[in-house]
PDB file of C-alpha atoms in Angstrom:
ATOM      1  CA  UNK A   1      12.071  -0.435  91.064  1.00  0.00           C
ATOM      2  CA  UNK A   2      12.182  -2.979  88.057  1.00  0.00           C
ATOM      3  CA  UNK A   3      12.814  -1.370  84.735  1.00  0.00           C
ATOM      4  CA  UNK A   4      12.617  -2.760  80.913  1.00  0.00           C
ATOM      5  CA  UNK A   5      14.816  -1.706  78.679  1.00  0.00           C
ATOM      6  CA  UNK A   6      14.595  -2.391  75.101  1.00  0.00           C
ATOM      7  CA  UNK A   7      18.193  -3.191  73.498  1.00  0.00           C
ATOM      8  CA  UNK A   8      17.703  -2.549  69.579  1.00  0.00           C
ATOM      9  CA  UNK A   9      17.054   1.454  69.184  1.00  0.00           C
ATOM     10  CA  UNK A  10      17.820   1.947  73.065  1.00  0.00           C
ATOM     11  CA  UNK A  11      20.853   0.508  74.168  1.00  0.00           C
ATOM     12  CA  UNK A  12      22.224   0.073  70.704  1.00  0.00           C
ATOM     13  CA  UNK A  13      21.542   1.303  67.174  1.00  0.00           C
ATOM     14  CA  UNK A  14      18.731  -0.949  65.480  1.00  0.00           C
ATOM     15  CA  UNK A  15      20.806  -2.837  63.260  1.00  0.00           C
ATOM     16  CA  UNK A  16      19.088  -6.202  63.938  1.00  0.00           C
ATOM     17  CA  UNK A  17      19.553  -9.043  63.591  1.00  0.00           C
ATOM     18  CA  UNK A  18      23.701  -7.688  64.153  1.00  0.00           C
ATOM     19  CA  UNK A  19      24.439  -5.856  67.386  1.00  0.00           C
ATOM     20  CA  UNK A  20      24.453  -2.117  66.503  1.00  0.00           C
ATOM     21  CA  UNK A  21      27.078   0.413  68.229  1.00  0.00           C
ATOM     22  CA  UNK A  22      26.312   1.856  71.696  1.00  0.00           C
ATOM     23  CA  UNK A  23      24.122   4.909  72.389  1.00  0.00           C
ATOM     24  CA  UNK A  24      25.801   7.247  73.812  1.00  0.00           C
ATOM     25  CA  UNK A  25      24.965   7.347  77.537  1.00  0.00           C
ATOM     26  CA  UNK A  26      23.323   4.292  77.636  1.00  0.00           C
ATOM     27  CA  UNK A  27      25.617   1.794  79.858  1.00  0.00           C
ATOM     28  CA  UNK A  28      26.851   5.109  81.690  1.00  0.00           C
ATOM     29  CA  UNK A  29      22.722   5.268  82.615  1.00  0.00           C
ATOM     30  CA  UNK A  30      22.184   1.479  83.454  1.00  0.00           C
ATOM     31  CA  UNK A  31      24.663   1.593  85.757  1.00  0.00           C
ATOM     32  CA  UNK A  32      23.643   4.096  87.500  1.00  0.00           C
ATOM     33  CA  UNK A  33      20.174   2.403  87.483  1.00  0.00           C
ATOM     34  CA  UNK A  34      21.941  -0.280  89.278  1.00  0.00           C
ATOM     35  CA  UNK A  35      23.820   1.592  91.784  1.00  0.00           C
ATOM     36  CA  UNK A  36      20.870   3.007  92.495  1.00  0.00           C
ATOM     37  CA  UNK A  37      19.425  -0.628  92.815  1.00  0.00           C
ATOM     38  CA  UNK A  38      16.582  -0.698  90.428  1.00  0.00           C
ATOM     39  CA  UNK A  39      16.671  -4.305  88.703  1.00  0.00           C
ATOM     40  CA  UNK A  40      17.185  -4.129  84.616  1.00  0.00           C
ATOM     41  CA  UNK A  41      14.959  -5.893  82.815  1.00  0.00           C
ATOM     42  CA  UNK A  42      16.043  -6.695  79.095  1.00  0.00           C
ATOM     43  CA  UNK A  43      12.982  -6.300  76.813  1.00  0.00           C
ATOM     44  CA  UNK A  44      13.568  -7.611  73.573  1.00  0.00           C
ATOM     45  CA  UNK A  45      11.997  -9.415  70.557  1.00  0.00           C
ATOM     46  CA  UNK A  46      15.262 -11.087  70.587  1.00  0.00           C
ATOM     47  CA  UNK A  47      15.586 -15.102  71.086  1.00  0.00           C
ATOM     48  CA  UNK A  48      17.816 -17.905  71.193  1.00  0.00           C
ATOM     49  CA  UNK A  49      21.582 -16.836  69.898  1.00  0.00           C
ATOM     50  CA  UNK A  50      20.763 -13.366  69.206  1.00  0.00           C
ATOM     51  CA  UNK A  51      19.578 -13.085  72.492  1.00  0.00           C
ATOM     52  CA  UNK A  52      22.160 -14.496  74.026  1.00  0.00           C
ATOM     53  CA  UNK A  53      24.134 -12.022  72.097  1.00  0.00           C
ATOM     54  CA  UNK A  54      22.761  -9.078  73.019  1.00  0.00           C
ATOM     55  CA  UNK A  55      22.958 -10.566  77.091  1.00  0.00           C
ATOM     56  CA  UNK A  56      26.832 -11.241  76.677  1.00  0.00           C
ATOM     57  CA  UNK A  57      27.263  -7.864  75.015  1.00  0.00           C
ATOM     58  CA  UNK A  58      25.373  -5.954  77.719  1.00  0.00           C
ATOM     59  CA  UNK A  59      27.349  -8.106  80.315  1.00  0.00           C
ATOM     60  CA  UNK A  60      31.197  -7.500  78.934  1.00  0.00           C
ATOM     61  CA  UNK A  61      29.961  -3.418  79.626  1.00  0.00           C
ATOM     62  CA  UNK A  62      29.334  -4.188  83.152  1.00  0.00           C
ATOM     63  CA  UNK A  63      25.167  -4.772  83.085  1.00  0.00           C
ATOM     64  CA  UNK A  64      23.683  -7.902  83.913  1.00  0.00           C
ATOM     65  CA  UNK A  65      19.924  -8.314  83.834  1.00  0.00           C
ATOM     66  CA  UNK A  66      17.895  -9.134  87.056  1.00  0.00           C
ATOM     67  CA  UNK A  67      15.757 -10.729  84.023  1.00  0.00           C
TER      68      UNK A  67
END
């Protein structure tokens, strides 16, 4: 299954344009998603370096996108 996931208010705290601190459970949940091989989908209004951002910070937790 593919799944979006919003970052700002889902992943994080909405603190945008800065990265907010991790919701509790939320990595722990992703990847789980992933063992469970659904393919993450980041859905964000971010762009350019705050998007980039947000990837990078998802990715030093152990989640990388399938888009």
């Amino acid at each position: 299954m593919k799944i979006a996931i919003d970052f700002d208010g889902t992943i994080v705290e909405h603190k945008y344009p800065a990265i907010g601190k991790e919701l509790l459970f939320a990595f722990e949940t992703m990847r789980e998603m992933q063992k469970q091989k659904h393919q993450l989908i980041l859905w964000t209004y971010r762009c350019g370096k705050e998007l980039d951002d947000a990837v990078e910070f998802c990715k030093d937790r152990g989640i990388e996108f399938y888009a």
